[in-house]
Each structure stands twice: as C-alpha cells, then as structure tokens.
XYZ file of C-alpha atoms in Angstrom:
628
model
C -99.776 -75.388 -60.878
C -98.000 -77.846 -58.073
C -95.674 -74.706 -57.958
C -99.172 -72.290 -56.963
C -98.546 -70.741 -53.589
C -94.880 -72.321 -52.493
C -92.360 -70.865 -55.938
C -94.388 -68.909 -56.794
C -96.415 -66.625 -54.576
C -98.813 -64.766 -56.892
C -99.801 -61.937 -59.421
C -98.316 -58.171 -58.615
C -100.819 -55.789 -61.219
C -98.932 -52.612 -61.973
C -101.248 -49.095 -61.987
C -104.312 -50.423 -63.163
C -106.304 -47.070 -64.276
C -109.356 -46.204 -65.875
C -107.367 -44.609 -68.494
C -109.985 -42.413 -69.649
C -108.486 -38.626 -71.017
C -105.281 -38.718 -72.063
C -104.871 -35.274 -71.875
C -103.712 -33.227 -68.636
C -104.638 -36.999 -67.413
C -103.213 -36.224 -63.729
C -104.913 -33.153 -63.008
C -108.372 -33.779 -64.257
C -111.543 -33.839 -61.430
C -115.000 -33.666 -62.193
C -116.648 -30.215 -63.155
C -114.138 -29.879 -65.772
C -115.204 -29.179 -69.081
C -114.561 -31.775 -72.416
C -113.171 -34.381 -70.027
C -113.806 -37.679 -70.596
C -114.793 -40.040 -68.188
C -115.217 -43.865 -67.948
C -118.749 -44.938 -68.679
C -121.081 -48.747 -69.509
C -124.788 -48.552 -70.767
C -125.261 -50.522 -67.826
C -124.006 -47.315 -65.880
C -127.645 -45.213 -66.457
C -130.685 -47.049 -64.821
C -127.883 -48.339 -61.912
C -127.445 -44.274 -61.741
C -131.296 -43.889 -62.016
C -131.499 -45.754 -58.237
C -129.617 -42.445 -56.793
C -130.954 -40.425 -58.806
C -134.071 -40.275 -60.328
C -135.453 -41.035 -63.902
C -133.769 -37.489 -65.302
C -130.980 -39.164 -64.084
C -129.492 -38.857 -67.857
C -129.779 -35.302 -67.755
C -128.141 -34.383 -64.582
C -125.198 -35.926 -66.143
C -124.642 -32.559 -67.454
C -123.462 -31.562 -63.496
C -120.084 -34.231 -64.170
C -118.712 -31.381 -66.377
C -120.812 -27.984 -65.581
C -122.254 -26.072 -62.862
C -126.153 -26.961 -62.814
C -126.443 -25.660 -58.780
C -126.565 -28.385 -55.951
C -127.263 -30.903 -58.393
C -123.755 -31.017 -59.254
C -122.784 -31.662 -56.597
C -125.635 -35.194 -56.408
C -124.423 -36.335 -59.974
C -120.940 -35.982 -59.176
C -121.049 -37.415 -55.908
C -123.143 -40.955 -57.335
C -121.390 -41.360 -60.491
C -117.844 -41.607 -59.121
C -119.144 -43.329 -55.963
C -121.080 -45.788 -58.459
C -117.557 -46.892 -60.650
C -115.131 -46.949 -58.104
C -117.662 -49.633 -56.313
C -118.018 -51.355 -60.005
C -113.557 -51.352 -60.610
C -113.114 -52.576 -57.104
C -115.692 -55.437 -58.085
C -114.714 -56.335 -61.313
C -111.368 -55.353 -62.038
C -109.624 -55.534 -58.547
C -112.343 -58.510 -57.240
C -112.298 -60.631 -59.605
C -108.491 -60.911 -59.768
C -108.095 -61.263 -55.887
C -111.204 -63.812 -56.147
C -109.286 -66.099 -59.036
C -105.889 -65.659 -56.912
C -107.082 -66.935 -53.888
C -108.974 -69.640 -55.353
C -106.112 -71.196 -56.873
C -103.536 -71.134 -53.459
C -101.590 -67.846 -54.629
C -101.833 -63.472 -53.651
C -102.748 -60.824 -55.286
C -100.621 -57.690 -54.451
C -99.463 -54.348 -57.062
C -100.987 -50.474 -56.653
C -102.445 -48.362 -58.800
C -101.008 -44.770 -59.714
C -101.360 -42.814 -56.691
C -99.457 -39.211 -57.707
C -101.069 -35.701 -56.897
C -103.980 -37.253 -55.904
C -105.335 -39.092 -58.689
C -105.492 -42.035 -56.888
C -109.459 -39.991 -56.506
C -109.398 -39.576 -59.812
C -110.598 -41.237 -63.234
C -107.779 -40.528 -66.155
C -104.730 -42.174 -64.125
C -106.334 -42.672 -61.125
C -109.094 -45.906 -60.312
C -111.425 -42.684 -58.096
C -111.091 -44.009 -54.627
C -107.673 -45.537 -53.501
C -109.068 -47.684 -50.248
C -111.538 -49.372 -52.625
C -108.949 -50.068 -55.675
C -106.833 -52.102 -53.143
C -110.014 -53.705 -51.380
C -109.782 -56.976 -52.436
C -105.816 -57.708 -53.183
C -103.884 -59.243 -50.166
C -101.278 -56.608 -49.814
C -101.844 -52.396 -49.584
C -99.446 -51.145 -51.976
C -97.309 -48.180 -53.306
C -94.756 -47.395 -55.063
C -92.072 -44.375 -54.852
C -90.491 -43.042 -58.179
C -89.682 -40.518 -60.574
C -88.242 -37.639 -58.135
C -91.296 -37.847 -56.095
C -89.157 -36.934 -53.004
C -86.012 -35.490 -52.500
C -83.897 -35.031 -49.540
C -84.067 -31.528 -48.761
C -87.163 -30.083 -50.769
C -89.488 -31.552 -47.582
C -90.651 -27.577 -47.474
C -91.401 -26.799 -51.617
C -92.446 -27.965 -54.714
C -89.882 -29.849 -56.292
C -89.769 -30.825 -60.384
C -90.349 -34.433 -61.466
C -89.437 -35.436 -65.150
C -93.715 -36.854 -65.466
C -96.094 -35.021 -67.122
C -97.736 -33.042 -64.676
C -94.066 -31.314 -64.228
C -94.270 -30.520 -60.192
C -94.693 -32.414 -57.654
C -97.186 -31.412 -54.385
C -94.879 -32.053 -51.849
C -97.626 -32.343 -49.182
C -99.330 -34.862 -50.213
C -96.189 -36.981 -51.296
C -94.417 -36.256 -47.489
C -98.084 -36.564 -45.498
C -100.355 -38.829 -47.570
C -98.522 -41.256 -49.968
C -97.109 -42.959 -47.626
C -99.888 -42.771 -44.705
C -102.362 -44.574 -47.588
C -100.679 -47.050 -48.093
C -99.939 -48.563 -44.233
C -103.364 -47.541 -43.535
C -105.140 -49.540 -45.688
C -102.561 -52.488 -44.337
C -103.361 -51.874 -40.487
C -107.787 -51.496 -40.725
C -108.681 -54.297 -43.544
C -107.525 -57.776 -41.765
C -107.023 -58.972 -45.314
C -104.299 -57.190 -45.760
C -102.484 -59.035 -42.113
C -100.767 -55.447 -41.669
C -98.460 -55.497 -44.859
C -98.251 -52.802 -46.432
C -95.785 -52.649 -49.383
C -94.194 -50.243 -51.647
C -92.357 -50.892 -54.882
C -89.311 -47.839 -54.187
C -85.990 -46.975 -55.557
C -86.984 -46.824 -59.691
C -87.070 -44.316 -62.305
C -85.061 -41.641 -59.752
C -81.991 -41.543 -62.260
C -77.888 -42.710 -62.063
C -77.800 -40.255 -59.588
C -80.041 -42.049 -57.221
C -77.053 -43.616 -54.398
C -77.122 -45.780 -51.888
C -77.023 -42.299 -49.478
C -81.023 -41.744 -51.416
C -82.288 -45.078 -51.364
C -81.417 -45.161 -47.531
C -83.330 -41.790 -47.014
C -86.196 -43.304 -49.508
C -86.385 -46.610 -46.837
C -86.388 -44.672 -43.849
C -89.012 -42.295 -45.322
C -91.692 -45.032 -45.452
C -90.885 -47.038 -42.648
C -91.676 -44.573 -40.314
C -94.444 -44.040 -42.122
C -95.426 -48.163 -41.721
C -94.554 -49.669 -44.272
C -93.219 -52.957 -44.176
C -92.546 -55.180 -47.611
C -90.403 -53.545 -50.603
C -90.314 -54.079 -54.034
C -86.850 -53.042 -54.974
C -86.999 -51.704 -58.970
C -85.138 -52.023 -61.082
C -83.150 -55.312 -61.673
C -82.285 -55.497 -66.042
C -79.904 -57.966 -66.907
C -79.487 -56.073 -70.019
C -76.981 -53.776 -70.450
C -77.195 -50.438 -69.420
C -80.747 -50.357 -69.607
C -82.174 -47.298 -70.340
C -85.543 -47.813 -68.932
C -86.815 -46.623 -65.347
C -82.456 -46.073 -63.863
C -81.379 -46.972 -61.544
C -80.447 -50.822 -62.170
C -78.667 -51.480 -59.248
C -76.352 -54.054 -61.020
C -75.331 -52.425 -64.324
C -73.518 -54.573 -65.844
C -70.984 -54.578 -63.234
C -70.324 -50.700 -63.872
C -72.620 -49.580 -61.245
C -69.579 -48.694 -57.977
C -72.709 -48.546 -55.812
C -73.814 -52.134 -55.990
C -71.403 -53.482 -53.552
C -73.015 -51.558 -50.897
C -76.327 -52.219 -51.656
C -76.829 -55.383 -50.448
C -76.575 -53.240 -47.083
C -79.875 -51.996 -47.623
C -81.625 -53.898 -48.086
C -80.196 -55.975 -45.029
C -81.266 -52.736 -42.765
C -84.833 -52.492 -44.738
C -85.108 -56.365 -43.831
C -84.163 -55.939 -40.326
C -86.669 -53.187 -40.174
C -89.318 -54.656 -41.716
C -89.457 -57.378 -39.092
C -89.442 -54.800 -36.200
C -92.213 -53.558 -37.801
C -94.206 -56.722 -39.203
C -97.193 -58.809 -36.983
C -97.899 -56.575 -34.384
C -100.366 -53.169 -34.008
C -99.511 -49.660 -34.987
C -100.421 -47.025 -31.994
C -101.291 -43.359 -33.499
C -102.942 -40.442 -31.605
C -105.887 -39.766 -34.608
C -107.951 -41.379 -37.928
C -107.770 -39.219 -40.828
C -111.219 -38.958 -43.025
C -109.733 -39.382 -46.335
C -111.578 -37.158 -48.688
C -111.878 -38.699 -52.207
C -115.115 -36.940 -52.205
C -113.785 -33.794 -51.867
C -111.984 -34.337 -55.004
C -115.207 -35.625 -56.477
C -117.345 -32.713 -55.710
C -114.860 -30.074 -56.271
C -116.190 -27.100 -53.538
C -113.581 -25.654 -51.662
C -111.533 -27.884 -49.749
C -109.117 -29.000 -46.740
C -106.578 -31.181 -48.292
C -106.112 -33.933 -46.148
C -102.473 -34.160 -46.450
C -102.175 -30.180 -44.503
C -103.768 -31.851 -41.681
C -101.391 -34.420 -41.765
C -98.090 -31.990 -42.154
C -99.365 -30.168 -39.265
C -99.805 -33.308 -37.044
C -96.611 -35.763 -38.389
C -94.529 -32.477 -37.720
C -95.589 -31.692 -34.200
C -95.205 -35.741 -33.315
C -98.828 -36.929 -33.790
C -99.339 -40.131 -35.667
C -102.363 -41.495 -37.421
C -103.905 -43.059 -40.082
C -105.942 -42.820 -42.794
C -109.371 -43.812 -43.157
C -112.164 -43.658 -45.570
C -115.778 -43.004 -45.343
C -116.731 -46.596 -46.165
C -115.352 -48.029 -42.832
C -116.682 -46.026 -40.217
C -119.461 -48.214 -39.162
C -116.897 -50.904 -38.518
C -115.128 -48.827 -36.066
C -116.450 -50.877 -32.252
C -117.900 -48.991 -29.136
C -113.545 -48.709 -28.226
C -112.679 -46.875 -30.720
C -111.123 -50.031 -32.379
C -110.786 -50.756 -35.982
C -109.507 -54.316 -36.956
C -107.618 -54.303 -32.978
C -105.846 -50.960 -33.744
C -107.344 -47.926 -31.245
C -108.024 -44.094 -32.381
C -108.395 -41.565 -30.171
C -110.283 -39.733 -32.034
C -111.382 -38.705 -36.242
C -110.255 -35.765 -38.270
C -112.822 -34.496 -40.376
C -111.012 -32.234 -43.693
C -113.888 -29.996 -44.299
C -115.433 -29.511 -47.887
C -118.086 -28.181 -48.632
C -120.543 -29.656 -50.644
C -120.122 -32.971 -48.242
C -122.636 -35.804 -49.402
C -125.563 -36.981 -46.196
C -124.570 -40.108 -46.764
C -121.518 -39.365 -45.609
C -122.760 -36.428 -42.617
C -124.449 -39.798 -41.413
C -121.387 -41.522 -40.985
C -119.882 -38.480 -39.377
C -122.863 -38.417 -36.660
C -122.445 -42.221 -35.609
C -119.150 -42.470 -36.170
C -118.192 -43.782 -32.862
C -115.440 -41.376 -32.426
C -114.707 -37.971 -30.947
C -114.390 -35.770 -33.416
C -112.948 -32.987 -34.979
C -113.399 -30.369 -37.673
C -110.478 -29.542 -39.723
C -111.172 -26.250 -41.364
C -109.081 -23.267 -43.304
C -109.393 -19.659 -42.057
C -112.804 -18.564 -43.521
C -114.582 -21.729 -43.968
C -117.993 -22.158 -43.152
C -118.865 -25.001 -41.422
C -122.771 -27.142 -42.194
C -124.825 -26.702 -38.854
C -125.598 -29.887 -38.088
C -121.557 -30.634 -37.771
C -120.698 -27.101 -36.099
C -122.978 -27.960 -33.712
C -121.624 -31.481 -32.409
C -118.258 -31.158 -32.600
C -115.665 -28.452 -32.921
C -114.294 -26.904 -35.492
C -110.250 -26.007 -34.633
C -108.682 -23.950 -37.755
C -105.686 -26.590 -39.397
C -103.017 -24.150 -37.986
C -103.962 -24.845 -34.668
C -104.645 -28.855 -35.121
C -101.504 -30.195 -33.221
C -102.130 -28.006 -30.262
C -105.861 -28.711 -29.844
C -105.630 -32.560 -30.174
C -101.942 -32.493 -27.415
C -104.314 -30.936 -25.392
C -107.898 -33.103 -25.758
C -106.189 -36.148 -26.329
C -102.314 -36.535 -25.085
C -100.063 -37.232 -27.226
C -97.521 -40.583 -27.388
C -94.647 -38.241 -28.152
C -93.542 -35.113 -27.128
C -89.636 -33.711 -27.458
C -87.572 -31.111 -26.426
C -87.009 -30.455 -30.288
C -88.892 -27.616 -32.114
C -87.830 -28.583 -35.493
C -90.118 -29.938 -38.215
C -87.782 -32.912 -39.369
C -88.390 -35.295 -36.663
C -90.387 -38.303 -37.842
C -91.755 -41.491 -35.713
C -93.489 -44.649 -35.799
C -95.002 -46.528 -32.415
C -95.541 -50.578 -33.248
C -96.543 -52.665 -30.843
C -95.993 -56.902 -31.068
C -95.443 -59.386 -28.081
C -95.538 -57.358 -25.505
C -92.439 -55.518 -27.059
C -93.687 -50.989 -27.703
C -90.868 -50.280 -30.314
C -90.540 -46.681 -31.436
C -88.697 -45.558 -35.090
C -87.364 -42.469 -34.883
C -85.513 -40.917 -38.189
C -84.482 -37.601 -39.052
C -85.424 -36.001 -42.464
C -83.282 -33.455 -42.055
C -80.516 -33.961 -44.309
C -78.341 -30.995 -43.072
C -78.652 -31.282 -39.290
C -78.024 -33.529 -37.029
C -81.466 -33.952 -34.732
C -80.024 -33.653 -30.947
C -83.102 -34.226 -28.443
C -84.955 -36.106 -25.665
C -88.174 -37.629 -26.470
C -90.750 -38.653 -23.927
C -92.628 -41.890 -24.682
C -96.728 -41.997 -23.097
C -96.262 -45.501 -22.723
C -93.004 -45.497 -21.006
C -92.279 -43.837 -17.464
C -88.781 -45.228 -17.045
C -86.667 -47.972 -16.509
C -84.983 -50.273 -19.103
C -84.805 -50.037 -22.666
C -83.080 -50.966 -26.086
C -82.004 -48.046 -28.628
C -80.992 -50.686 -31.628
C -79.253 -48.762 -34.932
C -80.862 -51.538 -37.703
C -78.239 -49.675 -40.274
C -75.605 -51.104 -38.111
C -76.871 -53.817 -36.508
C -76.325 -52.417 -33.621
C -78.127 -52.807 -30.126
C -77.154 -50.763 -26.195
C -78.990 -50.999 -22.970
C -80.230 -47.747 -21.519
C -81.737 -46.456 -18.611
C -83.900 -44.022 -17.937
C -84.894 -42.774 -14.424
C -87.273 -39.492 -15.260
C -88.564 -41.723 -18.262
C -86.809 -39.548 -20.821
C -84.185 -40.563 -23.558
C -81.825 -39.015 -24.804
C -81.462 -39.459 -29.278
C -79.187 -38.463 -31.620
C -80.146 -38.289 -35.309
C -77.602 -37.609 -37.542
C -78.874 -36.840 -41.405
C -79.790 -39.985 -43.084
C -80.479 -42.041 -39.885
C -82.869 -43.770 -37.741
C -82.962 -45.823 -34.465
C -85.186 -47.711 -32.750
C -86.103 -47.537 -29.316
C -87.741 -51.112 -27.448
C -88.863 -51.493 -23.867
C -91.570 -53.932 -22.455
C -91.611 -57.765 -22.529
C -87.831 -57.643 -23.869
C -84.325 -58.059 -21.916
C -81.452 -55.751 -22.668
C -79.295 -58.648 -20.490
C -76.071 -58.499 -22.552
C -76.250 -55.513 -24.676
C -73.287 -53.055 -23.780
C -74.475 -49.413 -21.511
C -74.767 -46.892 -24.207
C -72.271 -44.165 -22.796
C -70.921 -40.956 -24.472
C -67.141 -41.473 -24.715
C -64.765 -38.540 -24.456
C -61.802 -37.808 -26.846
C -58.544 -35.875 -27.907
C -58.599 -35.243 -31.659
C -55.851 -35.157 -34.037
C -56.779 -32.864 -37.363
C -54.919 -34.822 -40.219
C -52.956 -33.231 -43.480
C -50.847 -36.407 -44.637
C -50.253 -36.959 -48.121
C -52.757 -38.357 -49.906
C -52.084 -40.446 -52.564
C -55.115 -41.027 -55.241
C -56.093 -43.677 -57.612
C -59.169 -43.943 -59.469
C -60.799 -46.637 -61.159
C -64.072 -47.551 -63.048
C -65.546 -49.953 -62.020
C -66.395 -52.531 -64.661
C -62.571 -52.328 -64.868
C -61.218 -52.391 -61.609
C -58.281 -51.172 -62.837
C -56.606 -48.148 -60.548
C -54.677 -45.724 -62.337
C -52.653 -43.040 -60.694
C -53.933 -39.389 -60.678
C -52.361 -37.440 -58.296
C -50.408 -36.712 -54.536
C -51.062 -34.202 -52.089
C -52.115 -32.798 -49.153
C -54.791 -30.746 -50.359
C -58.409 -32.435 -50.347
C -60.774 -32.246 -52.712
C -63.822 -33.109 -55.247
C -63.004 -34.765 -57.727
C -65.679 -34.620 -60.116
C -65.299 -30.621 -59.743
C -65.376 -28.643 -63.367
C -61.632 -28.978 -63.354
C -60.689 -32.574 -62.409
C -62.514 -35.381 -63.905
C -66.298 -34.230 -64.083
C -67.756 -37.491 -65.850
C -65.916 -39.534 -63.834
C -67.543 -42.723 -62.168
C -66.352 -45.136 -60.260
C -63.725 -45.925 -57.601
C -61.378 -42.863 -55.872
C -58.680 -44.313 -53.435
C -56.571 -42.614 -50.787
C -53.532 -44.300 -49.676
C -51.955 -42.543 -46.659
C -48.947 -43.320 -43.632
C -50.753 -42.992 -40.147
C -48.470 -42.936 -37.015
C -49.418 -43.172 -33.668
C -47.539 -43.635 -29.864
C -49.698 -46.188 -29.050
C -52.271 -48.153 -29.076
C -55.631 -48.090 -27.531
C -59.662 -47.296 -29.055
C -59.363 -45.079 -31.897
C -62.080 -43.692 -34.617
C -61.355 -42.146 -37.661
C -63.514 -39.154 -38.757
C -63.301 -38.991 -42.616
C -65.456 -35.895 -42.678
C -66.974 -34.627 -45.895
C -67.421 -37.934 -47.996
C -69.548 -38.914 -51.315
C -71.250 -41.363 -50.955
C -70.440 -44.389 -49.842
C -66.902 -45.443 -48.232
C -64.822 -49.002 -47.149
C -61.653 -48.150 -44.776
C -58.706 -50.470 -44.403
C -56.017 -50.308 -41.902
C -52.733 -52.581 -43.292
C -55.132 -53.612 -45.663
C -58.023 -55.758 -43.843
C -61.261 -53.882 -44.399
C -62.025 -52.220 -40.860
C -66.144 -51.095 -41.931
C -68.159 -49.245 -44.705
C -70.239 -46.218 -44.557
C -73.297 -45.129 -46.781
C -74.232 -42.493 -44.820
C -72.934 -39.538 -42.849
C -71.247 -39.427 -40.518
C -68.471 -41.274 -42.320
C -66.477 -42.361 -39.048
C -64.987 -46.153 -38.416
C -63.982 -47.789 -35.550
C -59.469 -48.044 -36.487
C -58.130 -49.818 -33.058
C -56.639 -51.784 -35.202
C -53.944 -49.193 -35.390
C -50.229 -50.744 -34.367
C -47.904 -48.080 -31.949
C -45.964 -46.448 -35.292
C -46.292 -46.826 -39.149
C -49.360 -47.477 -40.282
C -51.035 -48.026 -44.411
C -54.903 -46.856 -44.416
C -56.870 -46.734 -47.442
C -60.008 -45.346 -47.905
C -62.488 -46.853 -51.257
C -64.436 -44.148 -51.934
C -67.636 -44.962 -54.487
C -69.915 -42.357 -56.215
C -73.247 -42.951 -58.157
C -72.981 -43.582 -61.949
C -74.961 -40.071 -62.892
C -71.872 -38.741 -63.519
C -70.746 -41.112 -66.252
C -74.501 -41.539 -67.511
C -75.681 -37.876 -67.470
C -79.459 -39.342 -68.075
C -82.347 -37.208 -68.394
C -84.003 -38.876 -64.782
C -80.864 -37.431 -62.788
C -81.406 -33.826 -64.140
C -83.691 -33.320 -61.324
C -81.405 -34.822 -58.584
C -78.780 -32.623 -57.397
C -75.388 -33.682 -58.079
C -72.983 -33.396 -54.686
C -69.318 -33.160 -54.482
C -67.032 -36.418 -55.578
C -64.789 -38.484 -53.064
C -63.407 -37.013 -49.802
C -63.186 -33.822 -48.834
C -62.555 -33.930 -45.027
C -61.026 -32.740 -43.322
C -60.079 -35.760 -41.917
C -59.793 -36.303 -38.105
C -58.346 -38.874 -35.840
C -59.498 -39.438 -32.405
C -58.572 -41.709 -29.373
C -60.666 -42.634 -27.057
C -59.429 -41.085 -22.957
C-alpha cells in the first residue's frame, strides 16, 4: 500500500458494459423484438415511481410499439438503468480508489453510438464515466482510416462498417467534452490509441491518429499495445515486435511530439463556439431523429468548434453561460420526435441561447418552435456565424482544416491540423482573439518555433498532409526566435546512380539488391512484395560551392533518415521528406538515405487487410534546393 498514489497510480477499467444480447450486440436499440435487456428485481418498484402501478405491463413497450407509452417506458427504463450503472459500477470503483489515494480511469465501448445502448454499451456515455478521474475513449480496429473521411469504411469488427460521421465528429468530442465540464476530471481527457489496426499501421498513420484526437481536445494517451511476447498476434502493431519492427526507432519521435502537444493543451480552458446536446435519449426512444454527429460535421467543417453536453448538466450552466469555467455562446439541440418532458423543461430553462437543428421535413414541437429558432442542419454553420460570430475564419474553402482553441495563463493557443492526406492546405486565418501584432508559430513535431508579425490580424498557414501547427499569442514572449520567412531556392533534379541494399530489422545485415538510376516501389509485384525492414540508398552528389541546401526526396514511404558523409542530418516520419543538408562540402559528397517501411508487408495479418498498402522505399523525384 505504500506505493499507492506514487509508483502505483491507480486502476484502468477497459470496456465494461451491460453485455446483454450477444447477437447483433452493437446494433440493438430499444424497440427491437427479441432483444434482451438488463434486469434486476428491484427495477420494477423503481419504475413504478415514474410509470405507475401498471409499469409491468408497460414493459412491452421496450420491444413493441404501444403508442406514446413506448416513449415513456423506454425513457424511464434506460434513464434508470444508466443511473444505476453509474452508481453501482463506476461509482463504487471510483470511490474506493480515491479513498485509497489512487485514481480510477478507463473507457467504455463507444463504437457507432453503442455508448447510448445496452449490449456492449452502458446506455449513457457521460453517466458511465462520471465517477472516473479522467474522461476516456479509445480508437482501435480501423475506426479512422486516413483519406476515408467522407465514406464508410470496413473494419474487423462485428458491425462490419464504421459510421464515419460518428468517429470523426462525435467520438473525440465525447471524451474532451466530459473533461471540460466535470471538475473531477481536471481537464484530462484520455485516449487508448494505436492498437488493433494491424502491422500495416506505421508511424505516419499514428501521426494522423494523434492529430485527430489532439485537435479534438484529447490531452492524455495510453499507447496500445506493448507486449514482451514474441510476435504477439493480439492487437498489432506491437511497437517493438521482438526487435523486428523497423519503424520502432521512429516511434519515440511520435511520443515526443504527443508529449509536447499535450503540454500545450492542458491545465487551461477550451474556447468553443457552441454546445451540442447529447442525444442518448433519442437513441433510447427510437423515433425519427437528427444525429448529433451530423450537426458536428457541419460545424467542424466550417471551423466552428463545439462541446457535447448531456441534459444532466444543463441546470448547472450559470447566468453567464459558463459550466466549470467554460463559456458556451449557444446550445444546439439536435431534434428528435418524442422528446421527454423532463428534457424539454431543461431546454426551456437553460441559461443559453437555444437553436433547434432539424432534418428537412421534421415537425418540431410547438413549445420549442414558438420559443427558439429552428434551423435545417445544412444551414446550421451559416446561422451560428451570423448570430454568434466565429472564433476562426479562413480563406480555405475545403472541409479538412481542423482547429482547437485553448487558453492557459493568458496565453491563447490555437492548434491547426490538416486531415487532407493528399493536398497541402495553404491559407490565411483570422482569429477572434487576435487583432494583429506578434505571435509564435510552433511545429511540435520538429520542435521548432518562429516569430511572426501580422499587421492586419491574418496569419498565413501552410499545412502539408499529416501536419499540424500551433499559433500562440498573448502573455508570451517571442524574443530570441527567428523570424519566419519564405526562402527562395534554385532547384536541381538529381538523377544519380543509386546503390540499393535491403536489410530485415531483426538481422540488421544489408545485402545488395540493385544499382540503378531509376527509383521504384521496392514492394512492387516484380520486386520484393513481402519485404519489411530498411532500404538503403547510397549515391554521390557534387556541389560547386557550400551554402544553405535542402534535399527533397519526393514520394517516399514511410520514414527516412539521411546521412551526409556519414553523419546523420535528421529523420522524417511524414511528408514532405525534406532535409537541411547544409553540411554538404564543395566537391563530391557521399549521401545515404535509409528508408523504413511497416511490418504489414511481411506479416500480412488479418487486421492489416483493411488498410492501404502504399508503395515502399524512395520513389522521388529527388531534388536539391540551394537557398539564394
């Protein structure tokens, strides 16, 4: 016990749930005949308090349509069991841990909105997590695949496909919103990340997943999975893989990046533009509804950030529109038929401007329609901007620019990231909290910062695929930082003779493969399609003078280290694969590019079949740029 609270920090519960109805477990809502629901004999007397003495006969409404009584019994039943779960499972564990000087964290299963169901869910995300010391979620099993934002993707899970809108616009926000609204969480939102994607998940993929969660407000992580078991088949990728994972030497760079980014996004206050009402009750009742993730999608794609709040906390929003120190300009209610009277009362009395969001053709209850504006979801972003303004605007007109605004100790921090894996986002942004002057631009991946100055309040951003940038201003000094300038270069395309050697990571022994002046996919069908490891490219380069040079390796997959005359000049895990090579000497130089690919080419595991296998090695063109 002497280690409790110091060496031993606490307990983690992984995916607890009601676990009823094993068949079709992720899809079962109320109103489905032959479904199984959790039960205990003490529930009936408790239900009678809400439903009356005929509560037993009304239970049929859990499975069948018995008119308006179906709405009543489904709401009363789910409301009750979700509170009982919160008290008797999460509540008991959390209380015991805190009494013993430790913390209790973890996550439930959220997949495809199962957080609002029984079966593999807990009926209510926020109640299920209420007594933990951090908020928590996970991202596993191909729930996010770079480049597939706009289409449903397959995955190795029983529900067969991913509802992309949920995973992109609800999951991360559920985690961070709970951390923002609940004082017990101290602003800490945890995500279990990286595991169960397959050996084809490399460090570039990991950077995408990390940015996805960071820009949605997740600031604590449990990297998953580390295993000492040789070639462990459970939830790959195993990062070390008994010394056989060629990308393991780059994994630490991902951890360093995440640590720096989490530091910037902790111990402060999130600045949103709206609160979205959590819609668990809509799932329970099973009537026509507008899913909250549809609202989140429209908001996020139009640079309007938000939190998700359950009806349970609406009464605690103060006269200034604040909850636990966080200010919400408005409450957006994704509408659904059969809204319970208790939820309706909370909406009518909440101390925030209310906007009712609907699908085309929905009929809104008179009590709400007469009091609040009703806006179709397609016009929601324009309405919010007109009525409440915008924290961020940009001349970029795409849908893949993401941002997160955080305030700590008088310092405004804006994180910007790109979820476009094919194109660079080149834009100017304007920030409501910044009217112009000095700011800091920080690349947390490279750990480099520059001083910027804006006359008109606009800030230029260039975000290649897989990139993020932080903009900081306020009570912070940029003194001593270099001024960010756009350098001019003269370019020369290189076409040397490359000596190519390959080595599996477990042996480290390079063998000659080819000598050629043509670059190609090393895992192509007529090359080494099952090769995983390190590919070494050696070539000579002559320059007629010393100076400031940049080596651009062009298309490459997936991580690279460059050596000039035997000395490393840096590593890159994400594009563009450009390296400062000012160490070039006049005359002949020996260059070596060491490229590492992921283990999926060798393992061909079942998890990896859902991922894209990109070309391996260096494909070029290789360009030398000299600063002029």
